[in-house]
XYZ file of C-alpha atoms in Angstrom:
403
model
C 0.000 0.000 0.000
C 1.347 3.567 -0.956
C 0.274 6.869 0.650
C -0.348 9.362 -2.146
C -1.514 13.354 -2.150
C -3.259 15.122 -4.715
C -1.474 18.277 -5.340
C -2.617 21.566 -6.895
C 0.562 23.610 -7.856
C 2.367 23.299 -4.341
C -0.770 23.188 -2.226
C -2.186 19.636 -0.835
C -5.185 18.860 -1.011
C -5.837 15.565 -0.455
C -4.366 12.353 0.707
C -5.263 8.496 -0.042
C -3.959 5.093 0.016
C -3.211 3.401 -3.532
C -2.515 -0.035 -4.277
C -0.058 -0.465 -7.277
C -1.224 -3.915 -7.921
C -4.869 -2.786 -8.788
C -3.945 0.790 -10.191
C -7.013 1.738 -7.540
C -7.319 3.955 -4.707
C -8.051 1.848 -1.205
C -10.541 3.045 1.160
C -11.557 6.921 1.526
C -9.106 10.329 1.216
C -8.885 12.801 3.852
C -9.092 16.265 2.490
C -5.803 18.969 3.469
C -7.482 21.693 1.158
C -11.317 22.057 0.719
C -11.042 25.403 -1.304
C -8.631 23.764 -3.834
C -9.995 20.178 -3.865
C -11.004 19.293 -7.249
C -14.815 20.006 -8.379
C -15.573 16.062 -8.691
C -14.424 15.259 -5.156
C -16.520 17.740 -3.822
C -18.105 16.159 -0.409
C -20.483 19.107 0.894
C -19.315 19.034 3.957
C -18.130 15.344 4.666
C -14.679 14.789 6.058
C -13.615 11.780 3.694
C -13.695 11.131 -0.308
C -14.521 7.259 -0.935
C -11.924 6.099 -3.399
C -14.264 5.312 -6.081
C -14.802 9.375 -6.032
C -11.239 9.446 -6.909
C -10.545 7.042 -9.223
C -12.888 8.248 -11.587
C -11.481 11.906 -11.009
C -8.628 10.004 -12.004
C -9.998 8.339 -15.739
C -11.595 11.547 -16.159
C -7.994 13.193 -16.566
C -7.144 10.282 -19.066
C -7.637 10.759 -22.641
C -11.297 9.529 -22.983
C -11.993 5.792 -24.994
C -13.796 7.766 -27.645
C -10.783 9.445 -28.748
C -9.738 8.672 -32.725
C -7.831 6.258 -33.318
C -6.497 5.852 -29.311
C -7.293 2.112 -29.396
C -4.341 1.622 -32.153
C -2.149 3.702 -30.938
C -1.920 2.697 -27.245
C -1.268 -0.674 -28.454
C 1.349 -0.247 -30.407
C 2.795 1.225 -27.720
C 2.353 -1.771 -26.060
C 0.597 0.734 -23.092
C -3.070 -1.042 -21.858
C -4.688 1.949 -21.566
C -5.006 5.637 -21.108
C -5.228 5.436 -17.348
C -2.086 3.700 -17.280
C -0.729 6.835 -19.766
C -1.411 9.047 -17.516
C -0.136 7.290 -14.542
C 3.884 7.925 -15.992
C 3.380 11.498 -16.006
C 1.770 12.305 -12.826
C -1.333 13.329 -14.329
C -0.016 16.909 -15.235
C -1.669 18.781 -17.397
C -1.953 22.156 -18.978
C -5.390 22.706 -18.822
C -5.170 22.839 -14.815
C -2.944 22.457 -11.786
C -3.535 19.263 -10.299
C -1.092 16.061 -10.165
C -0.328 13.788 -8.088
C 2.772 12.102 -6.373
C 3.744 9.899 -3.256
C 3.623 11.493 0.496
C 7.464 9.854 0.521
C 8.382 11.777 -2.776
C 10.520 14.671 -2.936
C 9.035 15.879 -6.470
C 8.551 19.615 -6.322
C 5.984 21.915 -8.848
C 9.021 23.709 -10.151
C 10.713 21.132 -11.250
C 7.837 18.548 -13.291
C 4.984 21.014 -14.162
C 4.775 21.500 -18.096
C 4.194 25.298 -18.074
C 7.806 26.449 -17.328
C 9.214 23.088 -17.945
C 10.454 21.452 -21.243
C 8.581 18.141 -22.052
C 8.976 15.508 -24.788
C 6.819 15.820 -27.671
C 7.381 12.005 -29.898
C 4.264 11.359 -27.736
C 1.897 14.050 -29.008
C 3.639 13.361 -32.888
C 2.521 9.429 -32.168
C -0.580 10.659 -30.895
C -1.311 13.080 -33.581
C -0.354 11.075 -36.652
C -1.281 7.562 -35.174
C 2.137 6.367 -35.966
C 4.358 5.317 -33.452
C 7.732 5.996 -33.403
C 10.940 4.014 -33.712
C 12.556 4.853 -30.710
C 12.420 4.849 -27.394
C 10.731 8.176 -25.798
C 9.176 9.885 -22.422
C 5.922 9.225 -21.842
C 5.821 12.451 -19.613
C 4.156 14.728 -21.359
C 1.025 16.557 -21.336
C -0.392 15.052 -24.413
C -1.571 12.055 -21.581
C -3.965 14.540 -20.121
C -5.651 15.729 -23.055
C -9.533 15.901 -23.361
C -11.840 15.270 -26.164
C -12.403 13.013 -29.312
C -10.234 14.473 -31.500
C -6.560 14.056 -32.431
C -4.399 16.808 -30.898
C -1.157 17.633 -29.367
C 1.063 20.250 -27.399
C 4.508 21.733 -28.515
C 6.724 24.528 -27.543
C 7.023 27.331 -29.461
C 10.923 29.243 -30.343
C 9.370 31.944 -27.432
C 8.538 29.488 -25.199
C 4.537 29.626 -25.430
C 2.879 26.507 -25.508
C 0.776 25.694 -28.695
C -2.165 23.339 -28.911
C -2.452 21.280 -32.290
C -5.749 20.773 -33.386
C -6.252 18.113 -35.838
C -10.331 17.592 -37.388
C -12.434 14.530 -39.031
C -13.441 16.354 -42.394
C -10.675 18.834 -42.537
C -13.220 22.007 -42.416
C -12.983 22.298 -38.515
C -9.441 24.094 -38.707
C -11.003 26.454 -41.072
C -14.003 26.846 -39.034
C -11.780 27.944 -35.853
C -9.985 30.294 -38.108
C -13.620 32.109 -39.157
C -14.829 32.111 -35.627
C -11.841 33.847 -34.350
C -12.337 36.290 -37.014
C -16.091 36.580 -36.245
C -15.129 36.840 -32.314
C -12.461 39.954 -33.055
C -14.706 41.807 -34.953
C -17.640 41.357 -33.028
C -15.389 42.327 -29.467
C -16.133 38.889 -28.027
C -13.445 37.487 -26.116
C -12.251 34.316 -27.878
C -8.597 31.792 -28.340
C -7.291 32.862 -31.259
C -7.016 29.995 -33.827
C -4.258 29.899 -36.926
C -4.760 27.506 -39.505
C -1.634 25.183 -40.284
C -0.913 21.743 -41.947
C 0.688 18.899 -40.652
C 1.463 15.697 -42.186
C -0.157 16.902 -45.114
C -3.562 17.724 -43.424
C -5.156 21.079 -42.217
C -4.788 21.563 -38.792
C -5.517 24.512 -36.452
C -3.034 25.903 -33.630
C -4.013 28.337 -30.508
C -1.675 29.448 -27.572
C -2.169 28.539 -24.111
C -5.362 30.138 -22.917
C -4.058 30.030 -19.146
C -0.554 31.081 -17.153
C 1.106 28.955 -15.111
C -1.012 29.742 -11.947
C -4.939 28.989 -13.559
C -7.216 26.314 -14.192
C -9.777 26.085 -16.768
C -13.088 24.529 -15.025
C -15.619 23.304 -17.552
C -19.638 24.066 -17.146
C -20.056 20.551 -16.533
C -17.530 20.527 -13.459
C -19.280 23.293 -12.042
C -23.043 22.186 -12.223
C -21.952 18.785 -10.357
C -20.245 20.597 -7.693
C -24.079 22.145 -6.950
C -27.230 21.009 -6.377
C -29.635 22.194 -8.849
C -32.371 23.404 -8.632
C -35.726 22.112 -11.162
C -37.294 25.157 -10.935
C -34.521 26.865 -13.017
C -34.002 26.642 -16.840
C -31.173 25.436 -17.995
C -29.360 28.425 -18.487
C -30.225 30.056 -15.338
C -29.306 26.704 -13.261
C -25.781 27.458 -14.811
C -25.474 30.890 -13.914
C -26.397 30.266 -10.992
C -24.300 27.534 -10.501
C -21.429 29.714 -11.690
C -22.139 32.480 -9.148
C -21.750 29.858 -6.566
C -18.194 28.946 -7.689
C -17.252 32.415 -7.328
C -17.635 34.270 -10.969
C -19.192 37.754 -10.726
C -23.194 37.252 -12.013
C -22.282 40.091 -14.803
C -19.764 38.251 -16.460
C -20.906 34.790 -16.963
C -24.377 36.203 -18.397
C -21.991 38.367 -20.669
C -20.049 35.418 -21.495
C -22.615 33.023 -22.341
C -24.537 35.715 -24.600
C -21.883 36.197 -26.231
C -21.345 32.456 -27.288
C -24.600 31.831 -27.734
C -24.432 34.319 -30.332
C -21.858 32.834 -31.894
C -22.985 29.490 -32.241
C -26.095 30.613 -33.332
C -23.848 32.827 -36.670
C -21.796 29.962 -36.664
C -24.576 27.162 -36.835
C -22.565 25.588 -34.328
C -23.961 22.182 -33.135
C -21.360 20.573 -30.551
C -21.145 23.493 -27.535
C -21.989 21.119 -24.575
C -21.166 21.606 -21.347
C -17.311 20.351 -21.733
C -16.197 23.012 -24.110
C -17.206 26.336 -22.131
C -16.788 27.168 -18.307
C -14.602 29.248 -15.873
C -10.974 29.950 -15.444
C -9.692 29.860 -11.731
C -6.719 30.875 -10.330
C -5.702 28.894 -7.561
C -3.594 31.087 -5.924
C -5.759 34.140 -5.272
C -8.796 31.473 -6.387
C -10.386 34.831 -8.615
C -12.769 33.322 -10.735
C -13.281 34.813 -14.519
C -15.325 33.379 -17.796
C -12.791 31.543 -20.086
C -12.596 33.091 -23.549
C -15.101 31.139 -26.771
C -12.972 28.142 -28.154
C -13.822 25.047 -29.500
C -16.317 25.899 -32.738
C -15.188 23.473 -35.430
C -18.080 21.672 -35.579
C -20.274 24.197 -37.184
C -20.972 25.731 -40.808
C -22.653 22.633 -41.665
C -19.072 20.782 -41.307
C -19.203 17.666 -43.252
C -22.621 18.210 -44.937
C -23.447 18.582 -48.428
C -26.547 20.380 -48.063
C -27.287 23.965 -47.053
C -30.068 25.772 -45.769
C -31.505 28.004 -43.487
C -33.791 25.351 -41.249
C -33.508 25.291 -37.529
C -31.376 22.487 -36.206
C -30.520 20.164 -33.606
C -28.443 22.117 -30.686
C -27.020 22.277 -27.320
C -26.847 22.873 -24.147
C -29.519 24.891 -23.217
C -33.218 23.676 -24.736
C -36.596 23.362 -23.366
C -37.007 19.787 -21.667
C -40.507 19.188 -23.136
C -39.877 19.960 -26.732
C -37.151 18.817 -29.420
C -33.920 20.854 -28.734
C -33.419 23.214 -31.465
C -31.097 26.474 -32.029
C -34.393 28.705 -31.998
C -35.861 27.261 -29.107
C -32.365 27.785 -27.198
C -32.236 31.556 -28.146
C -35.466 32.265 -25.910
C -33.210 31.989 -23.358
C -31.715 35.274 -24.580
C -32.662 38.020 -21.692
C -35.338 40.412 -22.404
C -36.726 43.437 -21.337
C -34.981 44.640 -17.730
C -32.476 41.853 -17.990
C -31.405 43.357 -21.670
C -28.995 45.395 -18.983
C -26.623 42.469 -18.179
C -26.335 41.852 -22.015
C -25.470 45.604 -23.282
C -21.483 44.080 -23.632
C -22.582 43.018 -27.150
C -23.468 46.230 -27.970
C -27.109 45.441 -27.118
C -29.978 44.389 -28.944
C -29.427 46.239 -31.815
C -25.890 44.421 -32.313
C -27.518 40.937 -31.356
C -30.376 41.797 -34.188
C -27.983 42.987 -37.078
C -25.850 39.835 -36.709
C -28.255 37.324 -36.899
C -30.117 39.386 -39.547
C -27.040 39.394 -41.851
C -26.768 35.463 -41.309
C -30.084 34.211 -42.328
C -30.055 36.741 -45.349
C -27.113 35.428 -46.565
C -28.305 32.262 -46.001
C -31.348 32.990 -48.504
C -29.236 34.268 -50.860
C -26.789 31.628 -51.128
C -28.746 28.602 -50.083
C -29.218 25.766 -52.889
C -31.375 22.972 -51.955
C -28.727 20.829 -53.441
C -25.772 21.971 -53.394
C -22.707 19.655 -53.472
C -20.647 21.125 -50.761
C -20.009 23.449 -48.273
C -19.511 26.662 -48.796
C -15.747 27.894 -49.579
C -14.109 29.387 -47.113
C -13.212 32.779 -48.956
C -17.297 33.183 -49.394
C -18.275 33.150 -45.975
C -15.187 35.164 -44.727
C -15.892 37.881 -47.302
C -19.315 37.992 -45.720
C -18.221 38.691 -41.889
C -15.755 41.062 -43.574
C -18.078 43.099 -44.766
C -21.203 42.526 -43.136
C -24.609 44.409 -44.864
C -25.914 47.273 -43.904
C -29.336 46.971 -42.067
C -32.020 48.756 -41.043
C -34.236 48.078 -38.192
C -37.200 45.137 -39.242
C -40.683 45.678 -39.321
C -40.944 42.644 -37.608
C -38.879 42.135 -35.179
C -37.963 38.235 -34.202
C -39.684 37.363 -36.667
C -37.705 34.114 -36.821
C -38.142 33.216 -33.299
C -41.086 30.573 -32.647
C -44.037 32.194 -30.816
C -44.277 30.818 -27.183
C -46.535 27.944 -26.770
């Protein structure tokens, strides 16, 4: 039996009993940091974390099953899974502070966290390409701790900033980041900003770090677990609210989430769930903040042939009792006295223009069968120079009435 702590940056924050022959945590954790204890382990009050609480903190950090092509690669790596990936590099990460290391060890922040440290990067090349390599390499690197289903991996740049590689399934995704940075800067939103690249002969997209070396990005869905909810809420509200709780100013987050609702809605975006938006904390003076728009590939009908202006499938927020739809999501768009908390947009006005430009462009260009989607240099030409408009007769007319 080893002792073990869970560490974020140099504070503990909790300590368990691990049994190397399993890979599983043995009995319950005792917590050394409540304010920094990660969002899953949460215990509302309780003095102990059962170790099945941590070990699936602990596969959550992994690279998920679902990933392309993982399956392959891990085995010719000979590696059984991505649990056991993560376990050789001390479940670092650049998307927060937390790793882990024996209560014996003398391992210090400074010296193994990937923000101010150099790192091998064969394994994000292998994980990127889905060929392995040759030769022998580290498996500590932060590629292990990577989320979602798509190929990526991080390098260092000549200045020392750290890049994420973005890699797609049609190839249009890279080009959609590139437009909805574009869309973000001249709309004033706060967004990553994407380049568009190529590697091994593929398009690709690349953003800096989002964080320093002292912040954590917490997702939506980390947040509304750490709560209770409450039924009587929407959806949106429940994660304001929820937000609130964790510490962000009520202002911001309804900014925030206006804003990429927005977005998604110019964008025809239909993959924003509850993983790809959130909070960034820093752990140190624990000031909470929205994190900037990323993650908008899967939008402008990527990997469709047809195009048209019909409401869609979309997420998160939807009415329970109805099909979830884009429309039906943007009644959650505050109204009347509320309009206040959304005036960083530039207001109404703003909101109205935007998604007036979309959906005429949309009738313009639309073709009920058109072979493909539409080139890139058409729709950025659009945002470019947006048309002028005037204020509608009828205003929302595109919005369903209330049943």
């Amino acid at each position: 039996m080893e002792r073990r702590i869970i560490m974020c940056r140099r504070h503990p924050v909790l300590a368990f009993d691990y049994d190397p022959s399993s890979g599983k945590a043995v009995g319950s954790g005792r917590i050394l940091d409540c304010s920094r204890l990660p969002l899953e382990l949460i215990s509302h009050g309780k003095p102990a974390i059962y170790a099945k609480s941590i070990d699936a903190w602990w596969r959550r950090r992994a690279i998920p099953p679902t990933r392309d092509g993982i399956r392959g690669i891990l085995d010719s790596m000979g590696i059984r899974s991505a649990v056991e990936l993560l376990n050789r590099s001390h479940g670092l990460s650049l998307s927060d502070q937390y790793w882990v290391k024996p209560e014996s060890s003398d391992l210090e922040w400074d010296t193994v966290n990937f923000f101010t440290n150099p790192f091998d990067e064969e394994l994000g090349r292998t994980l990127l390409t889905a060929r392995s390599s040759s030769h022998r390499f580290s498996l500590n690197a932060p590629d292990a701790s990577t989320g979602g289903d798509l190929p990526k991996r991080w390098t260092i740049a000549g200045d020392g900033t750290r890049i994420l590689i973005k890699a797609g399934r049609t190839g249009q995704e890279p080009v959609n980041e590139l437009i909805a940075s574009d869309l973000c800067s001249r709309l004033g939103i706060p967004a990553v900003r994407y380049n568009l690249g190529e590697y091994d002969n593929r398009p690709v997209s690349t953003c800096p770090e989002m964080l320093t070396d002292t912040e954590e990005l917490v997702s939506a869905w980390q947040i509304l677990e750490s709560v209770k909810r409450d039924n009587r809420l929407s959806a949106r509200d429940q994660w304001i609210r929820a937000a609130q709780l964790f510490g962000c100013e009520g202002a911001a987050v309804v900014h925030a989430t206006d804003d990429w609702l927005l977005v998604d809605y110019l964008m025809r975006n239909i993959d924003r769930h509850y993983n790809n938006f959130g909070l960034i904390r820093d752990v140190e003076t624990l000031r909470v903040r929205p994190a900037p728009l990323f993650d908008t590939g899967a939008s402008l009908w990527c990997g469709e042939l047809a195009i048209d202006n019909r409401d869609y499938k979309a997420k998160p927020f939807y009415a329970t009792y109805k099909t979830p739809t884009a429309r039906r999501q943007l009644r959650s768009y505050p109204t009347g006295p509320d309009m206040t908390l959304a005036s960083s947009m530039g207001g109404r006005n703003r909101w109205d223009t935007a998604c007036q430009s979309r959906d005429s462009y949309l009738k313009r260009e639309s073709r009920p069968s058109r072979p493909c989607f539409p080139p890139v240099s058409a729709k950025s030409a659009h945002w470019r120079s947006p048309p002028a408009m005037t204020a509608p007769t009828k205003r929302w007319s595109w919005v369903p009435k209330r049943e």
